[in-house]
Short mmCIF file of C-alpha atoms and ligand atoms in Angstrom, two decimals:
data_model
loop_
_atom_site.label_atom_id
_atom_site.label_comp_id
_atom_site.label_asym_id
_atom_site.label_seq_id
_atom_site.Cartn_x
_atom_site.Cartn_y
_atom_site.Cartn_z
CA UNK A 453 0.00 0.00 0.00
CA UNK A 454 1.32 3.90 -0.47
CA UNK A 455 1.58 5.81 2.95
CA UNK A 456 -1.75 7.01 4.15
CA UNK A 457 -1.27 10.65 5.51
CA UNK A 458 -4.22 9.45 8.07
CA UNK A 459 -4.57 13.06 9.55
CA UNK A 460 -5.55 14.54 5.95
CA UNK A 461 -8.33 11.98 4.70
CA UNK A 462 -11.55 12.65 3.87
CA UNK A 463 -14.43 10.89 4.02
CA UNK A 464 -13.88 9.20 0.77
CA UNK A 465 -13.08 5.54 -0.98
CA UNK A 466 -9.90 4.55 -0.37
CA UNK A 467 -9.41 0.78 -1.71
CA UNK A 468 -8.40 -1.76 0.97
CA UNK A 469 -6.64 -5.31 0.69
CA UNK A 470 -8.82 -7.85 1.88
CA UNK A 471 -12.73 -7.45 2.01
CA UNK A 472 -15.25 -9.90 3.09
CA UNK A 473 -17.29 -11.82 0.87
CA UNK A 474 -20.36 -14.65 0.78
CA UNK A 475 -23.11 -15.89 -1.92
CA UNK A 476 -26.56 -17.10 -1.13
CA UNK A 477 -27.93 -19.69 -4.22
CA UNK A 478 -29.67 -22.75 -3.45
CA UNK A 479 -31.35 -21.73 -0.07
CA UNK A 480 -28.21 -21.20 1.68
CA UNK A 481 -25.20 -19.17 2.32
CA UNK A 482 -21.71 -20.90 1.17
CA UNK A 483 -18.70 -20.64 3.55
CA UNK A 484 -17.79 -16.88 2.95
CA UNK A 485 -14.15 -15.35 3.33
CA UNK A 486 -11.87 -12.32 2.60
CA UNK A 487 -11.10 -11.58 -0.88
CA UNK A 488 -8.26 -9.52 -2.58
CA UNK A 489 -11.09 -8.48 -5.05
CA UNK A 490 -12.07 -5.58 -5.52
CA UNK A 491 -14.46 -5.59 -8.86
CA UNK A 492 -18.13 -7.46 -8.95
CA UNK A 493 -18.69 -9.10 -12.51
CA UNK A 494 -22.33 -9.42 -12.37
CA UNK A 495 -24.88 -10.16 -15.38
CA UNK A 496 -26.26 -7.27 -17.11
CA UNK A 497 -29.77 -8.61 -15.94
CA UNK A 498 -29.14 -9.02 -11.98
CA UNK A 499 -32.12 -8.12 -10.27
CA UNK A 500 -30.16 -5.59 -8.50
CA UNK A 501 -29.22 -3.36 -10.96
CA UNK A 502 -32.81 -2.90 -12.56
CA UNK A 503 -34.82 -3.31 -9.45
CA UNK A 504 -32.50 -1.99 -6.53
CA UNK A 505 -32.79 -4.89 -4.72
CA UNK A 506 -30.17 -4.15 -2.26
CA UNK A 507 -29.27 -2.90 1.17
CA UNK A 508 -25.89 -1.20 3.30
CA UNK A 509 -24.80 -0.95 6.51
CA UNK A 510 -22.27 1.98 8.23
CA UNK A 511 -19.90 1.37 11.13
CA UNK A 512 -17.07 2.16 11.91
CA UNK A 513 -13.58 0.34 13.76
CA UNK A 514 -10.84 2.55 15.40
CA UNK A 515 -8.10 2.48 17.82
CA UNK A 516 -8.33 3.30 21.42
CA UNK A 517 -6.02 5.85 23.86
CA UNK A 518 -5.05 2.26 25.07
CA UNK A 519 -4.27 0.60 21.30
CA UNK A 520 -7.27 -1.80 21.87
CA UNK A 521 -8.83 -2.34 18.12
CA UNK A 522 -13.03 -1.50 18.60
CA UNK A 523 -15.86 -0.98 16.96
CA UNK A 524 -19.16 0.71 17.78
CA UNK A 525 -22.12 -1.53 18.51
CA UNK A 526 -21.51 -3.86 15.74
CA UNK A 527 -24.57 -6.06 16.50
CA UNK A 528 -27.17 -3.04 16.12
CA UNK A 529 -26.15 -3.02 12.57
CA UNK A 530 -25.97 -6.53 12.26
CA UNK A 531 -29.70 -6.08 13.62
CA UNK A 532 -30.43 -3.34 11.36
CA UNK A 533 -29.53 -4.73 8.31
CA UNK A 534 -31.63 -7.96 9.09
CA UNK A 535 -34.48 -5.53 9.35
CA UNK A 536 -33.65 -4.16 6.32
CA UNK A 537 -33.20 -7.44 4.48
CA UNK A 538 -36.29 -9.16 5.75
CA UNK A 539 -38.27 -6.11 3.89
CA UNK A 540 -36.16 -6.59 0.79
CA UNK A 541 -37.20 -10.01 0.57
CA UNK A 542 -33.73 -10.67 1.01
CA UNK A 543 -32.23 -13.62 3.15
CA UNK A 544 -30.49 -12.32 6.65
CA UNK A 545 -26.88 -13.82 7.21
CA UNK A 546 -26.51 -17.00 9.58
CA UNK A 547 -26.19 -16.19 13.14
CA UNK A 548 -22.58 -14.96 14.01
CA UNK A 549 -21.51 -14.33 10.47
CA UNK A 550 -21.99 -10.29 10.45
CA UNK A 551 -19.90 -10.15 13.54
CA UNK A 552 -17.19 -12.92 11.82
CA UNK A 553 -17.19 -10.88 8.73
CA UNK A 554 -16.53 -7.48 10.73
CA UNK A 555 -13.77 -8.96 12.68
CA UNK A 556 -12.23 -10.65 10.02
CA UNK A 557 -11.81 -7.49 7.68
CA UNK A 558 -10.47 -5.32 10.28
CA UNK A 559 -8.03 -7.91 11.04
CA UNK A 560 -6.92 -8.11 7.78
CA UNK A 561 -6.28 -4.69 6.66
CA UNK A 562 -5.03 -3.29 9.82
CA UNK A 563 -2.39 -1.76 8.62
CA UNK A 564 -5.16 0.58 7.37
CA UNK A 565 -6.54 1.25 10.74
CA UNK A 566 -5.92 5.06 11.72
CA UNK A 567 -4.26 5.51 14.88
CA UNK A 568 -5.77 7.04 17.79
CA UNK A 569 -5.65 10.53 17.77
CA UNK A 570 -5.96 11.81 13.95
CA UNK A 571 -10.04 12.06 14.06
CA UNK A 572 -9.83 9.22 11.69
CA UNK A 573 -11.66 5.59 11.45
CA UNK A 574 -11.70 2.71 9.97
CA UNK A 575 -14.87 2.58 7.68
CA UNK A 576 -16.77 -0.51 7.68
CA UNK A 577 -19.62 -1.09 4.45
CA UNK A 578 -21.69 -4.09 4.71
CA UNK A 579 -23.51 -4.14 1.74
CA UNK A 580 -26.27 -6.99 0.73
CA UNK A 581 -27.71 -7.22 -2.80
CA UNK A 582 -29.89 -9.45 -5.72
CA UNK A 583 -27.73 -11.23 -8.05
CA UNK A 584 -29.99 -12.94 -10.09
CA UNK A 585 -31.03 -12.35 -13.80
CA UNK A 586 -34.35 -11.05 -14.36
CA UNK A 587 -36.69 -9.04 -16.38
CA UNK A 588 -39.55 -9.40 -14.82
CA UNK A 589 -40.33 -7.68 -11.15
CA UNK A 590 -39.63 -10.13 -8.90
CA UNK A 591 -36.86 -10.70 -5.93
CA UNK A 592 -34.03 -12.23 -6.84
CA UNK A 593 -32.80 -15.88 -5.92
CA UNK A 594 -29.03 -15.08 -5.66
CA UNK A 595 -27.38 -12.73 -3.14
CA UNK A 596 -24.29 -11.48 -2.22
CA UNK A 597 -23.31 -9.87 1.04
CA UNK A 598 -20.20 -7.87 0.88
CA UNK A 599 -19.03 -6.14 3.95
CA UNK A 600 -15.13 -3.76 2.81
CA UNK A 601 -13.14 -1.05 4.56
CA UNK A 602 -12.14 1.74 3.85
CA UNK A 603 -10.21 4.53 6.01
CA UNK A 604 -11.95 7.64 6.39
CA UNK A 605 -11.48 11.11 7.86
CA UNK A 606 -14.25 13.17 9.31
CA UNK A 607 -17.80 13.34 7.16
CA UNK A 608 -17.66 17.09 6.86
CA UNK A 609 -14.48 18.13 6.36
CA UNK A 610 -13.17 18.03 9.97
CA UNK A 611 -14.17 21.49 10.97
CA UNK A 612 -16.94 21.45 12.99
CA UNK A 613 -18.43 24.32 11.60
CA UNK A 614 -22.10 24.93 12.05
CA UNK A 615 -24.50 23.57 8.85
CA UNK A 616 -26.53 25.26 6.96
CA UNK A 617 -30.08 23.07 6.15
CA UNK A 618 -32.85 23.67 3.79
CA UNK A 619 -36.31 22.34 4.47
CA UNK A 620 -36.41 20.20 0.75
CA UNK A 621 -39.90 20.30 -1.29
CA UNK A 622 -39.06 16.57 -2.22
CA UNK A 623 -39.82 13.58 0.21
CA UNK A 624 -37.42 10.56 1.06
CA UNK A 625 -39.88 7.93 2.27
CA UNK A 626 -42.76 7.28 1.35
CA UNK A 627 -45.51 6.70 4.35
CA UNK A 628 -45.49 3.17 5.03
CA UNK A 629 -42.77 2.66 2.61
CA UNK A 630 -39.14 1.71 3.38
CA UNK A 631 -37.77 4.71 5.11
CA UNK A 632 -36.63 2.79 7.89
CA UNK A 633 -34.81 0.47 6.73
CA UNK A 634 -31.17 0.98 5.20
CA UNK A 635 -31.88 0.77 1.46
CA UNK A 636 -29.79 2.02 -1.34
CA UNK A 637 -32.89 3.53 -3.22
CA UNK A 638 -33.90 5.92 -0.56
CA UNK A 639 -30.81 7.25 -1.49
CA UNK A 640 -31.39 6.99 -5.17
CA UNK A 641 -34.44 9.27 -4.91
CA UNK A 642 -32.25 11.72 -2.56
CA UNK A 643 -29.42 12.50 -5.54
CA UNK A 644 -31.12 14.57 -7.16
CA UNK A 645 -32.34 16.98 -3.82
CA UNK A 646 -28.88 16.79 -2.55
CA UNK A 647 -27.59 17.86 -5.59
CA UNK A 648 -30.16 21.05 -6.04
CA UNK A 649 -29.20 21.74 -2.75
CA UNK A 650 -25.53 22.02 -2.93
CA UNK A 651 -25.91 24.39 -5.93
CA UNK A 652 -27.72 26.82 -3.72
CA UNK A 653 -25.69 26.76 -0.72
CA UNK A 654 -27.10 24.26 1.53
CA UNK A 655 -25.23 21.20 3.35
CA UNK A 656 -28.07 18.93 3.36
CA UNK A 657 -32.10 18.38 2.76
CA UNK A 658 -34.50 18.46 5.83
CA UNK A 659 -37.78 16.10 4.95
CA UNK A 660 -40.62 16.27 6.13
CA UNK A 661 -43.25 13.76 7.25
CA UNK A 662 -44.39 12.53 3.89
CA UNK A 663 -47.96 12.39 4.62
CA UNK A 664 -48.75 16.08 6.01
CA UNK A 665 -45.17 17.67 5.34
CA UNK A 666 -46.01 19.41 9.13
CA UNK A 667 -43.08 17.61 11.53
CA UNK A 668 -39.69 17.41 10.63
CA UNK A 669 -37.83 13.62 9.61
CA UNK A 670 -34.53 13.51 9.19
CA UNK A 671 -31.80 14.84 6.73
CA UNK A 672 -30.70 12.73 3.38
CA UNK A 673 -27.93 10.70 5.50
CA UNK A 674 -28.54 11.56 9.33
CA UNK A 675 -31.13 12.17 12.12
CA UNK A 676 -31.78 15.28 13.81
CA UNK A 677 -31.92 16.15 17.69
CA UNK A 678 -33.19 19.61 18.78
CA UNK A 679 -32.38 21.13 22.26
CA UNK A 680 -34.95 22.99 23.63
CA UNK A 681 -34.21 26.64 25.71
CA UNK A 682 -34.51 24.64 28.79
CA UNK A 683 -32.01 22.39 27.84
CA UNK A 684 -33.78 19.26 27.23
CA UNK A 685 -32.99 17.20 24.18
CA UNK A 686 -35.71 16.87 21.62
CA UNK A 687 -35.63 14.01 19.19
CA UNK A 688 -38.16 13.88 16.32
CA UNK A 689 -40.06 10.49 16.28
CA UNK A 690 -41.61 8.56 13.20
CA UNK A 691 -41.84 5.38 11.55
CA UNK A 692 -40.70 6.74 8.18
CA UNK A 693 -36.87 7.81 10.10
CA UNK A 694 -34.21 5.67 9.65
CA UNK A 695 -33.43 4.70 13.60
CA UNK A 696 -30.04 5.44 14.06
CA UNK A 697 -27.73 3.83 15.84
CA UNK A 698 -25.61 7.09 16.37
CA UNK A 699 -29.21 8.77 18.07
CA UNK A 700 -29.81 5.83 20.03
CA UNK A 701 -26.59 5.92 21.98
CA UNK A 702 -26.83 10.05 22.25
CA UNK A 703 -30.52 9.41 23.69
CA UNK A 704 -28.71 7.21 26.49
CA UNK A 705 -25.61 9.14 26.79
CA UNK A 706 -28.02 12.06 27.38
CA UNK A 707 -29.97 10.40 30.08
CA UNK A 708 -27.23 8.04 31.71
CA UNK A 709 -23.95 10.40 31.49
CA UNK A 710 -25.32 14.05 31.38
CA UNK A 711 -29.11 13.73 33.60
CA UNK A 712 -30.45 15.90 30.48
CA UNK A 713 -34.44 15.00 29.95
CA UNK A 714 -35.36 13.30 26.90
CA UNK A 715 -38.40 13.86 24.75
CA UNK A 716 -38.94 11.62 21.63
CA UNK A 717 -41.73 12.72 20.03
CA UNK A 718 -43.28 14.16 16.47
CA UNK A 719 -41.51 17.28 16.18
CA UNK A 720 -43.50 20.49 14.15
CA UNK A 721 -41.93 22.20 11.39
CA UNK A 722 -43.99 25.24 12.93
CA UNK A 723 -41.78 24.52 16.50
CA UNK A 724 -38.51 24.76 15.21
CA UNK A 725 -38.10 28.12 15.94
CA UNK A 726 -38.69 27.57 19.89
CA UNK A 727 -35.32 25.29 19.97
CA UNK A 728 -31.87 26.88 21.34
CA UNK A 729 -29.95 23.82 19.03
CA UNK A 730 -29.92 21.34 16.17
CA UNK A 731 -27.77 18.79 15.16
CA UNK A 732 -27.27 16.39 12.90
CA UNK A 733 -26.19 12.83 13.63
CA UNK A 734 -25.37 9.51 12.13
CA UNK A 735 -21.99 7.05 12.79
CA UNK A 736 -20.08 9.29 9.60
CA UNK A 737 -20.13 12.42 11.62
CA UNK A 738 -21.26 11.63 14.91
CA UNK A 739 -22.82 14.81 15.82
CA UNK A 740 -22.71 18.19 13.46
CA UNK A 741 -23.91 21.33 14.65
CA UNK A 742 -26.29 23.08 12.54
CA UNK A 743 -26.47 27.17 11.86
CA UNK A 744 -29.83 27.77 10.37
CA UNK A 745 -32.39 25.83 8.75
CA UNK A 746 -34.12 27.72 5.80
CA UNK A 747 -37.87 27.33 5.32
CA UNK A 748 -38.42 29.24 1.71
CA UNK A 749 -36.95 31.91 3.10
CA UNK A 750 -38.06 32.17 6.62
CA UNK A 751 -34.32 31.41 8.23
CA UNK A 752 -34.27 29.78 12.20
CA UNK A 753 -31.01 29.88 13.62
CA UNK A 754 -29.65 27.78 16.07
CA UNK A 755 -26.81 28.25 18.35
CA UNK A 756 -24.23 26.18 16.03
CA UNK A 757 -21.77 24.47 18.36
CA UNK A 758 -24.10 25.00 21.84
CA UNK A 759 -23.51 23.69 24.73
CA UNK A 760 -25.77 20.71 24.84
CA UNK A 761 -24.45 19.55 21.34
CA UNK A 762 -20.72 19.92 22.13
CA UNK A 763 -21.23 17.71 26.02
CA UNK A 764 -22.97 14.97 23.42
CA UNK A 765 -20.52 14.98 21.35
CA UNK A 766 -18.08 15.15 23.88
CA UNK A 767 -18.85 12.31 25.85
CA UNK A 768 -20.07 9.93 22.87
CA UNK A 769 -16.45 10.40 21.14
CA UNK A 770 -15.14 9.63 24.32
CA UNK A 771 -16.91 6.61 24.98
CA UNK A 772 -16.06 5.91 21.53
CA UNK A 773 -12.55 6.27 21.88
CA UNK A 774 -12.47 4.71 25.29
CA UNK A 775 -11.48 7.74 27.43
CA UNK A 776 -15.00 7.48 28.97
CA UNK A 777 -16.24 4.31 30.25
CA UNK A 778 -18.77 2.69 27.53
CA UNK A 779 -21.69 1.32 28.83
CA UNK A 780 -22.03 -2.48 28.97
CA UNK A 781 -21.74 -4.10 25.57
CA UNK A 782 -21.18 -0.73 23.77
CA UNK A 783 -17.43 -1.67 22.40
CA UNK A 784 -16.83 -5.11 20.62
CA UNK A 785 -12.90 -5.50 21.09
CA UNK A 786 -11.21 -7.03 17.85
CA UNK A 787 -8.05 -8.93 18.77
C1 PLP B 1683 -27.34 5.44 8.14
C2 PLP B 1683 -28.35 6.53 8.27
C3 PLP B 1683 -28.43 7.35 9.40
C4 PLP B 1683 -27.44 7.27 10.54
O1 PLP B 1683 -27.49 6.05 11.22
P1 PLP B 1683 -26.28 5.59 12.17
O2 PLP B 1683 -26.65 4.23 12.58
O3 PLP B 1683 -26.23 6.54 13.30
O4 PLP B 1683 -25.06 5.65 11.33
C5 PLP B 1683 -29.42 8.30 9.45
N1 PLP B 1683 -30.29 8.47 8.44
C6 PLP B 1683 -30.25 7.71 7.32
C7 PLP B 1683 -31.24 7.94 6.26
C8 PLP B 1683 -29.28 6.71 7.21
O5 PLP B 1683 -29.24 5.97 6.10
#
C-alpha cells in the first residue's frame, strides 16, 4: 500500500486489501471469506441493478487511547440490516456471520486502521444485494453480502463548523414505505435533492413527514436532535426515520452520562423556531452542529456548536474512543 497521511483523509473511498465476501444460491449461504477483489462481474440482468434490490450498513472500527482495536455496537447493525433485508425479501446472514465478517476485515487490513488521535476511522460497508437475472419484477434468488473497509477522515471536512439546512420540497420515504430500513434507493431518490441543494448553498435536505409535510424527519444521510431553551434534548419520532444507531446511543448518553431530559416525540416544522440547538447525527459524523435551517426563506437559527451539542458529542467520542467508560456491551474489542 502507499503511505496514508491518516490526519488529511476525507471521508472518501480509499481501496483496501482484503474485504469480506459470501453468496446465497440454493437456499443457503456458502462458507464466505476475505477476498483480494475488488471488482463485482455481475450479469447485465441481476435483479439488483434494474430493481434496486439491495441494502448497506455503516460502522465504523478505530483504535483506542489504550491501542485496543473497537468498533461501535456492531450487533445493532448486524440487527439493522436484518431488518432491512427481511423487507427486501432478502435472506439475513446466519447467526454470528456479520460479527465474523466485521472482525475478520479489520483484522486483515489493519495496517489501514488510523491511529488514535488523527479524528480518523476505519470505515466498515456491509452491503447486501440481488444477483440474479431477471426481467420481470420479482426478488431475486441469488445474493451477495459484501461487507469492505475503507479509512476515512471526518464526514464534513473536519471542521466542525455549524451547517446550513434547507427544508427540501421533495420527500425521502414514502408513508409506510421503506424509510426505515437501510436501502440504497432511498438514497437513489435523494441525488437529485442533494444535488439542487448544494448548488444553492445548503449542506443537506431536511424532509418532512411525507404524509402532512407538518413535523420534521430527518436529513438525506442523518437524524436530527433539537435542544430545547430549557435544555432538554428533543428528538423527532416517526416510523418513516431511519433509527439510528448514532441517536440511540446520544438518547442514552443524554440520560445516563449528562441527567439531560429526553423527549422523543413528532416534532412540528412550525416549532422549530422555539429550539436553542440542532444537530445532525449519524456514525459518519457523529454529531454536526447546525447554523440555520431555511424554510423558503423564513431562516431559524440555532446556536451552532451550543452547549448541549458539544457535552454529546463530547462524551459519545469519548466513549467511543475509550477515554470514557462505555456502557455495557457498547465496544466489541477485535483482537
Ligand atoms: C445510516 C443513516 C443514518 C445514521 O445512522 P447511524 O446508525 O447513526 O449511522 C441516518 N439516516 C439515514 C437515512 C441513514 O441511512
Amino acid at each position: 500500500m502507499e503511505t496514508l497521511d491518516f490526519g488529511s483523509l476525507s471521508f472518501a473511498y480509499t481501496k483496501t486489501d482484503y474485504r469480506y465476501v459470501t453468496n446465497y444460491a440454493d437456499g443457503r449461504w456458502d462458507a464466505g471469506g476475505l477476498s483480494r477483489d475488488a471488482d463485482i462481474t455481475l450479469n447485465e440482468s441481476a435483479c439488483v441493478l434494474h430493481y434496486c434490490q439491495a441494502c448497506f450498513e455503516g460502522m465504523k472500527a478505530y483504535r483506542t487511547k489504550d491501542g485496543r482495536v473497537v468498533c461501535f455496537r456492531p450487533e445493532l447493525n448486524e440487527a439493522r440490516m436484518a431488518d432491512s433485508c427481511r423487507r427486501m425479501v432478502m435472506p439475513v446472514l446466519p447467526e454470528g456471520r456479520f460479527l465474523e465478517a466485521v472482525r475478520q476485515t479489520v483484522r486483515a487490513n489493519l495496517s489501514y486502521l488510523p491511529p488514535y488521535g488523527t479524528g480518523a476511522s476505519l470505515y466498515l460497508r456491509p452491503i447486501m444485494f440481488g444477483t440474479t437475472p431477471l426481467l420481470g419484477v420479482k426478488p431475486a434468488k441469488e445474493f451477495q453480502f459484501r461487507l469492505f473497509a475503507s479509512p476515512v477522515g471526518p464526514y464534513f471536512g473536519g471542521s466542525v463548523r455549524a451547517l446550513k439546512l434547507r427544508i427540501c420540497d421533495f420527500d425521502r420515504a414514502a408513508p409506510r414505505g421503506t424509510g426505515h430500513i437501510k436501502a440504497g434507493l432511498n438514497y437513489a431518490m435523494s441525488l437529485y435533492a442533494i444535488t439542487d441543494a448544494h448548488e444553492n448553498g445548503y449542506d443537506e435536505n431536511v424532509y418532512l413527514d411525507p404524509a402532512t409535510r407538518t413535523c420534521i424527519e430527518e436529513t438525506g444521510g442523518a437524524n436530527m436532535l433539537f435542544v430545547s431553551k430549557q435544555g432538554h434534548l428533543v428528538v423527532p419520532a416517526s416510523s418513516s426515520i431511519l433509527p439510528s444507531i448514532t441517536r440511540r446511543s446520544l438518547i442514552q448518553v443524554a440520560k445516563d452520562y449528562l441527567n439531560l431530559s429526553v423527549e422523543e416525540r413528532p416534532v412540528k416544522l412550525a416549532e422549530i423556531g422555539d429550539f436553542a440547538e440542532c444537530g445532525l447525527c449519524g456514525t459518519a459524523a457523529v454529531i454536526s452542529p447546525v447554523g440555520s435551517i431555511d424554510d423558503h426563506g423564513k431562516i431559524y437559527s440555532f446556536e451552532g456548536f451550543g452547549p448541549v451539542i458539544r457535552k454529546l458529542r463530547q462524551t459519545l467520542t469519548g466513549i467511543q474512543m475509550g477515554d470514557i467508560p462505555a456502557p455495557e456491551g457498547w465496544l466489541m474489542e477485535i483482537d
